[in-house]
Tab-separated table of C-alpha atoms in Angstrom:
chain	number	residue	atom	x	y	z
A	1	GLY	CA	11.728	-2.792	25.326
A	2	LEU	CA	10.298	-1.513	22.165
A	3	PRO	CA	10.491	-3.302	18.920
A	4	ALA	CA	13.294	-2.568	16.543
A	5	GLY	CA	12.837	0.517	14.478
A	6	TRP	CA	9.816	1.559	16.440
A	7	ARG	CA	11.505	5.139	17.669
A	8	GLU	CA	12.639	5.925	14.163
A	9	PHE	CA	9.491	5.156	12.511
A	10	ALA	CA	7.408	7.062	14.972
A	11	ARG	CA	9.709	10.074	15.039
A	12	ASP	CA	9.579	10.501	11.174
A	13	LEU	CA	5.912	9.834	10.983
A	14	ARG	CA	5.165	12.662	13.611
A	15	ALA	CA	7.591	14.773	11.654
A	16	ALA	CA	5.837	14.130	8.383
A	17	THR	CA	2.490	15.167	9.751
A	18	ARG	CA	3.762	18.015	11.306
A	19	ALA	CA	5.316	19.255	8.105
A	20	ALA	CA	2.056	18.503	5.937
A	21	GLY	CA	-0.007	20.313	8.522
A	22	VAL	CA	-2.369	17.458	9.440
A	23	PRO	CA	-2.987	16.146	12.868
A	24	ALA	CA	-0.371	14.050	14.627
A	25	PRO	CA	-0.605	10.440	14.328
A	26	GLU	CA	-2.263	8.384	17.073
A	27	PHE	CA	-0.548	5.139	17.982
A	28	VAL	CA	-2.566	2.641	19.405
A	29	ALA	CA	-1.012	-0.112	21.724
A	30	GLY	CA	-2.132	-3.701	21.053
A	31	THR	CA	-2.772	-6.364	23.747
A	32	SER	CA	0.182	-8.159	25.236
A	33	GLN	CA	-0.822	-11.174	23.176
A	34	TRP	CA	-1.181	-9.388	19.644
A	35	TRP	CA	0.904	-6.266	19.797
A	36	LYS	CA	3.319	-7.894	17.136
A	37	ASP	CA	0.543	-7.687	14.370
A	38	THR	CA	1.527	-4.061	13.469
A	39	TRP	CA	-0.315	-3.883	10.182
A	40	TRP	CA	-3.079	-1.509	10.719
A	41	GLN	CA	-3.757	-0.871	7.066
A	42	ASP	CA	-4.455	-4.456	6.571
A	43	VAL	CA	-7.186	-4.881	9.196
A	44	PHE	CA	-9.861	-2.399	7.939
A	45	GLU	CA	-10.615	-0.206	4.960
A	46	PRO	CA	-12.306	3.387	5.721
A	47	THR	CA	-15.590	4.024	3.860
A	48	THR	CA	-18.511	6.306	4.148
A	49	ALA	CA	-22.248	5.937	3.982
A	50	SER	CA	-24.124	9.071	3.147
A	51	MET	CA	-27.853	9.985	2.697
A	52	PRO	CA	-29.954	13.305	2.168
A	53	VAL	CA	-31.374	14.761	4.960
A	54	PRO	CA	-33.523	17.835	5.316
A	55	GLY	CA	-31.104	20.727	4.955
A	56	GLY	CA	-28.117	18.739	3.637
A	57	VAL	CA	-26.188	15.402	3.928
A	58	ARG	CA	-25.807	12.945	6.625
A	59	THR	CA	-22.649	11.090	6.412
A	60	MET	CA	-21.012	8.434	8.661
A	61	ARG	CA	-18.018	6.316	8.769
A	62	VAL	CA	-18.028	2.618	7.886
A	63	LEU	CA	-14.873	0.768	8.627
A	64	VAL	CA	-14.733	-2.632	6.705
A	65	ARG	CA	-12.920	-5.272	8.617
A	66	SER	CA	-10.589	-7.334	6.707
A	67	GLY	CA	-11.562	-10.857	5.765
A	68	ASN	CA	-8.509	-12.559	7.487
A	69	VAL	CA	-8.860	-15.699	9.560
A	70	LEU	CA	-6.078	-17.026	11.613
A	71	ASP	CA	-5.568	-20.751	11.979
A	72	LEU	CA	-4.260	-21.152	15.666
A	73	GLY	CA	-4.021	-24.761	15.540
A	74	ASP	CA	-5.889	-28.021	15.587
A	75	ASP	CA	-7.651	-27.574	19.026
A	76	VAL	CA	-8.681	-23.977	18.248
A	77	ALA	CA	-11.258	-22.777	15.834
A	78	PRO	CA	-10.298	-20.530	13.083
A	79	THR	CA	-10.844	-16.866	14.316
A	80	PRO	CA	-10.856	-13.480	12.501
A	81	ARG	CA	-7.794	-11.663	12.588
A	82	PRO	CA	-7.564	-10.481	16.376
A	83	LEU	CA	-5.771	-7.115	15.693
A	84	ALA	CA	-9.078	-6.137	14.165
A	85	ARG	CA	-10.851	-6.305	17.390
A	86	GLN	CA	-9.157	-2.922	18.198
A	87	ILE	CA	-11.357	-1.113	15.712
A	88	PHE	CA	-14.441	-2.209	17.677
A	89	ARG	CA	-12.676	-1.057	21.069
A	90	HIS	CA	-10.868	2.077	19.736
A	91	LEU	CA	-12.706	3.459	16.909
A	92	ARG	CA	-16.395	2.339	16.829
A	93	GLY	CA	-18.852	4.810	18.168
A	94	PRO	CA	-21.055	7.789	17.359
A	95	GLY	CA	-20.947	8.132	13.580
A	96	VAL	CA	-18.383	5.213	13.065
A	97	ALA	CA	-19.688	1.718	12.299
A	98	VAL	CA	-17.789	-1.505	11.611
A	99	VAL	CA	-19.073	-4.263	9.267
A	100	GLN	CA	-17.583	-7.554	8.364
A	101	GLN	CA	-18.579	-10.615	6.090
A	102	LEU	CA	-15.996	-13.525	5.904
A	103	THR	CA	-15.742	-17.182	5.697
A	104	PRO	CA	-14.470	-18.534	9.128
A	105	SER	CA	-12.579	-21.782	7.428
A	106	ARG	CA	-9.019	-22.738	7.684
A	107	ARG	CA	-6.761	-21.637	4.874
A	108	ASP	CA	-3.159	-21.470	4.320
A	109	HIS	CA	-1.342	-18.054	5.125
A	110	LEU	CA	-0.195	-16.990	1.979
A	111	THR	CA	-3.864	-17.369	0.720
A	112	ASP	CA	-5.200	-15.393	3.715
A	113	LEU	CA	-2.836	-12.632	3.119
A	114	ARG	CA	-5.173	-11.834	-0.007
A	115	ASN	CA	-7.989	-10.940	2.627
A	116	ALA	CA	-6.079	-8.044	4.297
A	117	THR	CA	-7.335	-4.561	3.374
A	118	GLY	CA	-3.792	-3.590	2.155
A	119	ASN	CA	-5.117	-5.513	-0.937
A	120	VAL	CA	-8.341	-2.957	-1.329
A	121	GLU	CA	-7.852	0.216	-2.692
A	122	SER	CA	-9.762	2.905	-4.698
A	123	LEU	CA	-9.610	5.062	-7.696
A	124	PRO	CA	-10.847	8.708	-7.431
A	125	PRO	CA	-13.698	9.739	-9.643
A	126	TYR	CA	-13.052	9.969	-13.509
A	127	ALA	CA	-15.267	10.108	-16.860
A	128	GLY	CA	-17.602	7.461	-16.912
A	129	ASN	CA	-17.205	6.791	-13.240
A	130	PRO	CA	-18.253	9.567	-11.043
A	131	HIS	CA	-17.858	7.666	-7.883
A	132	GLY	CA	-14.491	6.339	-8.651
A	133	ARG	CA	-13.651	2.598	-8.634
A	134	LEU	CA	-12.784	-0.291	-6.211
A	135	VAL	CA	-9.210	-1.718	-6.917
A	136	TYR	CA	-8.152	-5.273	-5.494
A	137	GLY	CA	-5.705	-7.924	-6.458
A	138	THR	CA	-6.151	-11.735	-6.947
A	139	GLY	CA	-4.009	-14.566	-8.389
A	140	ALA	CA	-4.610	-17.740	-10.344
A	141	THR	CA	-4.371	-19.776	-7.353
A	142	ARG	CA	-4.877	-17.357	-4.324
A	143	GLY	CA	-7.596	-15.017	-4.241
A	144	PRO	CA	-9.702	-13.144	-1.679
A	145	ASP	CA	-12.534	-15.071	0.261
A	146	PRO	CA	-15.473	-14.687	-1.881
A	147	ALA	CA	-17.547	-13.792	0.978
A	148	PHE	CA	-15.248	-10.816	1.757
A	149	ALA	CA	-15.006	-9.845	-2.059
A	150	GLY	CA	-18.759	-9.781	-2.211
A	151	LEU	CA	-19.337	-7.447	0.802
A	152	LEU	CA	-16.712	-5.063	-0.956
A	153	THR	CA	-18.455	-5.051	-4.115
A	154	SER	CA	-21.881	-4.715	-2.791
A	155	MET	CA	-21.089	-1.648	-0.635
A	156	GLY	CA	-20.735	0.436	-3.838
A	157	GLN	CA	-24.391	-0.408	-4.861
A	158	GLY	CA	-22.903	-0.979	-8.210
A	159	LEU	CA	-21.554	2.754	-8.549
A	160	GLN	CA	-18.031	1.510	-7.850
A	161	PRO	CA	-17.340	-1.264	-10.226
A	162	PRO	CA	-13.967	-2.988	-9.258
A	163	VAL	CA	-10.817	-3.142	-11.246
A	164	VAL	CA	-8.999	-6.473	-10.600
A	165	ILE	CA	-5.468	-6.756	-11.080
A	166	ASP	CA	-3.014	-9.682	-10.649
A	167	THR	CA	-1.046	-9.622	-7.456
A	168	GLY	CA	-0.677	-13.465	-7.397
A	169	TRP	CA	3.164	-13.128	-8.153
A	170	LEU	CA	3.738	-11.216	-4.776
A	171	MET	CA	4.686	-12.992	-1.478
A	172	VAL	CA	2.264	-10.818	0.205
A	173	GLY	CA	0.032	-10.171	-2.743
A	174	HIS	CA	-1.233	-6.640	-2.176
A	175	VAL	CA	-2.217	-3.775	-4.662
A	176	ASP	CA	-0.342	-1.254	-2.409
A	177	GLU	CA	3.167	-2.834	-3.047
A	178	THR	CA	3.101	-1.639	-6.661
A	179	MET	CA	0.953	1.399	-7.225
A	180	HIS	CA	-0.516	4.580	-5.338
A	181	VAL	CA	-2.846	7.259	-6.544
A	182	VAL	CA	-1.574	10.792	-6.275
A	183	ARG	CA	-2.539	14.195	-7.589
A	184	ALA	CA	-1.437	15.388	-10.981
A	185	ASP	CA	-1.811	18.490	-13.215
A	186	ASN	CA	-3.992	16.535	-15.946
A	187	GLU	CA	-7.631	16.574	-16.769
A	188	ARG	CA	-8.400	13.979	-14.086
A	189	GLY	CA	-6.518	15.630	-11.484
A	190	TRP	CA	-4.835	12.311	-10.446
A	191	THR	CA	-2.579	9.604	-12.000
A	192	LEU	CA	-0.741	6.538	-10.614
A	193	MET	CA	2.672	6.299	-9.138
A	194	VAL	CA	4.023	2.759	-10.001
A	195	ALA	CA	7.050	0.869	-8.670
A	196	ASP	CA	9.492	0.617	-11.395
A	197	PRO	CA	11.922	-2.314	-11.068
A	198	ARG	CA	13.993	-1.450	-14.359
A	199	LEU	CA	14.436	2.081	-13.227
A	200	ALA	CA	15.944	0.667	-9.887
A	201	ALA	CA	18.230	-1.616	-11.806
A	202	ARG	CA	19.303	1.298	-14.072
A	203	LEU	CA	20.017	3.441	-10.968
A	204	LEU	CA	22.343	0.640	-9.496
A	205	ARG	CA	24.370	0.614	-12.694
A	206	LYS	CA	24.602	4.484	-12.455
A	207	ALA	CA	25.886	4.160	-8.884
A	208	LYS	CA	28.397	1.677	-10.191
A	209	ALA	CA	29.561	3.863	-12.891
A	210	GLU	CA	29.956	6.701	-10.411
A	211	GLY	CA	32.339	4.580	-8.343
A	212	ALA	CA	29.926	3.503	-5.719
A	213	GLY	CA	29.931	-0.366	-6.437
A	214	ARG	CA	31.233	-1.139	-3.192
A	215	THR	CA	28.635	0.529	-1.126
A	216	THR	CA	25.840	-1.323	0.685
A	217	LEU	CA	22.351	-0.169	0.424
A	218	PHE	CA	21.505	-1.003	4.217
A	219	PRO	CA	22.802	-2.981	7.079
A	220	GLY	CA	22.935	-6.404	5.819
A	221	SER	CA	22.407	-5.849	2.235
A	222	ALA	CA	24.682	-6.806	-0.580
A	223	THR	CA	27.044	-4.114	-2.204
A	224	VAL	CA	26.032	-2.534	-5.425
A	225	ASP	CA	28.251	-4.750	-7.209
A	226	GLY	CA	26.983	-7.770	-5.525
A	227	LEU	CA	23.503	-7.022	-6.457
A	228	LEU	CA	24.399	-6.461	-10.020
A	229	LYS	CA	26.216	-9.683	-10.294
A	230	ASP	CA	23.287	-11.520	-8.282
A	231	ARG	CA	21.742	-13.569	-11.089
A	232	THR	CA	18.800	-14.710	-8.821
A	233	LEU	CA	17.979	-11.257	-8.015
A	234	THR	CA	18.293	-9.700	-11.330
A	235	THR	CA	16.159	-12.369	-12.755
A	236	ALA	CA	13.423	-11.862	-10.141
A	237	ASN	CA	13.791	-8.109	-10.595
A	238	ALA	CA	13.182	-8.541	-14.364
A	239	GLU	CA	10.300	-10.821	-13.807
A	240	ALA	CA	8.786	-8.171	-11.210
A	241	ALA	CA	9.066	-5.662	-14.095
A	242	GLY	CA	6.847	-7.810	-16.504
A	243	HIS	CA	4.320	-8.392	-13.825
A	244	VAL	CA	4.194	-4.691	-13.218
A	245	ASP	CA	3.583	-3.875	-16.893
A	246	LYS	CA	0.492	-6.205	-16.995
A	247	GLN	CA	-0.755	-4.521	-14.087
A	248	LEU	CA	-0.260	-1.054	-15.574
A	249	ALA	CA	-1.719	-2.382	-18.534
A	250	ALA	CA	-5.020	-3.258	-16.768
A	251	MET	CA	-5.009	0.063	-15.106
A	252	LEU	CA	-4.534	2.202	-18.073
A	253	ALA	CA	-7.290	0.221	-19.968
A	254	ALA	CA	-9.747	0.759	-17.048
A	255	THR	CA	-8.858	4.336	-16.600
A	256	GLY	CA	-7.994	5.907	-19.746
A	257	LEU	CA	-4.858	7.101	-18.333
A	258	ARG	CA	-1.935	7.467	-20.896
A	259	PRO	CA	1.637	5.845	-20.215
A	260	GLU	CA	3.380	9.160	-20.101
A	261	GLU	CA	1.176	10.496	-17.166
A	262	ILE	CA	2.525	7.424	-15.038
A	263	ILE	CA	5.021	8.406	-12.219
A	264	ARG	CA	7.595	5.828	-12.053
A	265	VAL	CA	9.592	5.388	-8.852
A	266	PRO	CA	12.465	2.889	-8.277
A	267	VAL	CA	11.828	-0.436	-6.262
A	268	LEU	CA	14.207	-3.170	-6.433
A	269	PHE	CA	12.709	-6.699	-6.273
A	270	THR	CA	13.903	-10.167	-5.424
A	271	ALA	CA	12.415	-13.686	-4.733
A	272	SER	CA	10.938	-14.374	-1.582
A	273	GLU	CA	12.480	-16.592	1.203
A	274	ILE	CA	9.147	-18.353	2.125
A	275	ASP	CA	8.411	-19.225	-1.588
A	276	PRO	CA	10.993	-18.636	-4.174
A	277	ALA	CA	8.280	-18.544	-6.922
A	278	LEU	CA	6.871	-15.392	-5.284
A	279	LEU	CA	8.433	-11.985	-5.416
A	280	ARG	CA	9.095	-9.218	-2.735
A	281	ALA	CA	10.612	-5.635	-2.574
A	282	TYR	CA	14.242	-5.795	-1.673
A	283	THR	CA	14.632	-2.104	-1.280
A	284	PRO	CA	11.793	-0.521	0.788
A	285	ALA	CA	8.895	0.135	-1.870
A	286	VAL	CA	8.463	4.127	-2.169
A	287	VAL	CA	5.282	3.564	-3.505
A	288	ASN	CA	3.936	1.822	-0.655
A	289	GLY	CA	3.507	5.080	1.433
A	290	LEU	CA	0.906	7.059	2.820
A	291	SER	CA	-0.742	10.280	1.253
A	292	LEU	CA	-1.199	12.770	4.237
A	293	THR	CA	-2.542	15.391	2.025
A	294	ALA	CA	-3.053	15.737	-2.022
A	295	ARG	CA	0.445	17.398	-1.808
A	296	ASP	CA	2.238	15.419	0.875
A	297	PHE	CA	3.507	11.971	0.593
A	298	ALA	CA	4.856	10.027	3.638
A	299	ALA	CA	7.283	7.657	1.722
A	300	PRO	CA	9.603	4.884	3.097
A	301	ASP	CA	13.012	5.845	3.085
A	302	PRO	CA	14.234	3.562	0.240
A	303	HIS	CA	17.944	3.201	1.316
A	304	GLY	CA	18.989	3.285	-2.424
A	305	PRO	CA	22.753	3.360	-3.795
A	306	VAL	CA	24.496	6.625	-2.496
A	307	ALA	CA	26.875	7.941	-5.231
A	308	GLY	CA	28.505	11.465	-4.557
A	309	GLY	CA	26.598	11.956	-1.330
A	310	ARG	CA	23.245	11.482	-2.988
A	311	ASP	CA	20.742	8.371	-2.522
A	312	LEU	CA	19.761	8.060	-6.198
A	313	PHE	CA	16.451	6.323	-5.453
A	314	ARG	CA	15.574	9.251	-3.070
A	315	GLU	CA	16.495	11.832	-5.797
A	316	ALA	CA	14.518	10.256	-8.612
A	317	THR	CA	11.503	9.698	-6.317
A	318	ARG	CA	11.726	13.349	-5.256
A	319	ARG	CA	12.113	14.632	-8.650
A	320	ALA	CA	9.234	12.496	-10.243
A	321	LEU	CA	6.710	13.776	-7.477
A	322	ALA	CA	7.643	17.154	-7.569
A	323	ALA	CA	6.817	17.412	-11.207
A	324	GLN	CA	3.401	16.762	-10.006
A	325	GLY	CA	3.434	19.099	-7.038
A	326	VAL	CA	3.700	16.432	-4.448
A	327	ARG	CA	6.354	16.789	-1.728
A	328	VAL	CA	8.032	13.923	-0.106
A	329	ARG	CA	8.252	13.241	3.551
A	330	TRP	CA	10.596	10.434	4.382
A	331	VAL	CA	9.946	7.984	6.935
A	332	GLU	CA	12.492	5.341	8.124
A	333	ASP	CA	10.686	2.128	8.203
A	334	LEU	CA	13.505	-0.311	7.397
A	335	ALA	CA	13.354	-2.327	10.793
A	336	TRP	CA	9.927	-1.447	11.768
A	337	ALA	CA	7.987	-2.542	8.651
A	338	HIS	CA	10.420	-3.384	5.433
A	339	LEU	CA	12.237	-6.308	6.785
A	340	LEU	CA	8.949	-7.790	8.100
A	341	GLY	CA	7.215	-7.671	4.546
A	342	GLY	CA	5.587	-4.237	4.752
A	343	GLU	CA	6.076	-0.478	4.685
A	344	VAL	CA	4.776	2.883	5.866
A	345	HIS	CA	1.329	2.275	4.175
A	346	CYS	CA	0.983	-1.247	5.633
A	347	ALA	CA	1.676	0.032	9.098
A	348	THR	CA	-0.575	2.910	9.210
A	349	ASN	CA	-4.339	3.671	8.372
A	350	ALA	CA	-6.035	7.023	7.879
A	351	LEU	CA	-9.601	8.405	8.344
A	352	ARG	CA	-9.910	11.061	5.795
A	353	ASP	CA	-12.203	14.385	5.640
A	354	THR	CA	-15.516	13.227	4.487
A	355	ARG	CA	-17.004	16.638	4.138
A	356	SER	CA	-16.848	16.660	0.299
A	357	THR	CA	-18.261	13.050	-0.072
A	358	ALA	CA	-20.225	12.711	-3.423
A	359	ARG	CA	-23.794	12.809	-3.358
A	360	TRP	CA	-24.229	9.438	-4.893
A	361	TRP	CA	-28.236	9.661	-5.285
A	362	ALA	CA	-27.681	12.800	-7.590
A	363	ARG	CA	-24.983	11.085	-9.733
A	364	ARG	CA	-26.230	7.863	-10.685
C-alpha cells in the first residue's frame, strides 16, 4: 500500500496549488528500489543560464545535482544518490540541462546530509548584489564536499557571492530548516521568515495558562504540561534559539535587513535521537515550506497547542505572514515528511517562471 501520510500530503498540496492559482503538482514515482527516498528538494537545485541573442535573451534551465554519495557497503563502490537519476530521466531535455560535480568517496551519513540541495538556497537581489546571493550551511566538523561547493560558487561567475551560515548544530544540517525568503512591504521587497524556538515556548505556556495543559500536539507527542516539564527538551529548545540568533546575525550583516523586519514563526526543537548533541524540529517546522507564489506559502501544519479551539502556532504564523500580504496554505506532512526528518519543502521541488531572469551581462 501507499506509505503513511501520503494521501493527506498529496491532497493538501493539490488544494494549496489550486488555491494559489499555479499548476497542479506532478508526482513522480520512484523505482521499486529507491521509492523510499522522497526528498526531492535534496537531489537538485534549479538554476538558469542566460545569454543575449539577436532580438532578446535565450534562457535555459540548469538543474544542479546534489553532491550526495551513498555508501552501500564494502562490496559496492560509493554511488551518487540514486534518486537523482530521476532528474536525468524525467526532467532533462530540450531547454533543461543537468550538471554535477562531486567527490565519489566514502563518508558518514550525517556529513553527507550537508551535500543535499535542501542546504542550498538563494537571496533575491538587493543593494550591492543585483543578482542576489547564494546561501548554504556548514559546520565546524561537517560541511559540504569541496567539489560540490566549488560547483555552486563557480556557477554564479562571481556575481552571487555566497553567504555561509552555521547549520552544524542541526541533525540534518540544512539552511531550509530555519529560514525562508518571503515577500515584504519594505525597500527590498522581501525579508526572511525565521524559526523562533522562544516564541514556540511562549505559546506552550500560553496554552497551559488557557487550560490546555493536558492536551497533546499530535499522536505520540507529550502533553503541553509534559513538554514544559521536560528539561531535556526545554534545554535543547533554548540551545536552538541561541543558534538561530547567530544564523540571523550573519544574515542581517550580509543583507542589511533590520531585526524588526524579520518574520518570526513558532518551531519547537528537541535533541535528535540519532545524536543527542544535534537538534531537530519537534513540531513540524512552519518555516520549511514551499512558496507557491509571492503571496502564497504552502506551510507544514505545525500541530501546535490548541487552546479555545485555536491552534496557537497556526494562529501566530498566519498573523505574522498576513502582515506582509502572504497567505498560508496548510499542508499535512506529519507522517509523510516530518516524522522522517523533513517537511513540505524537503519533499517537493519547483521550477520557477524564468521569463524575468536578470540580464547578468548588463548588471555586472
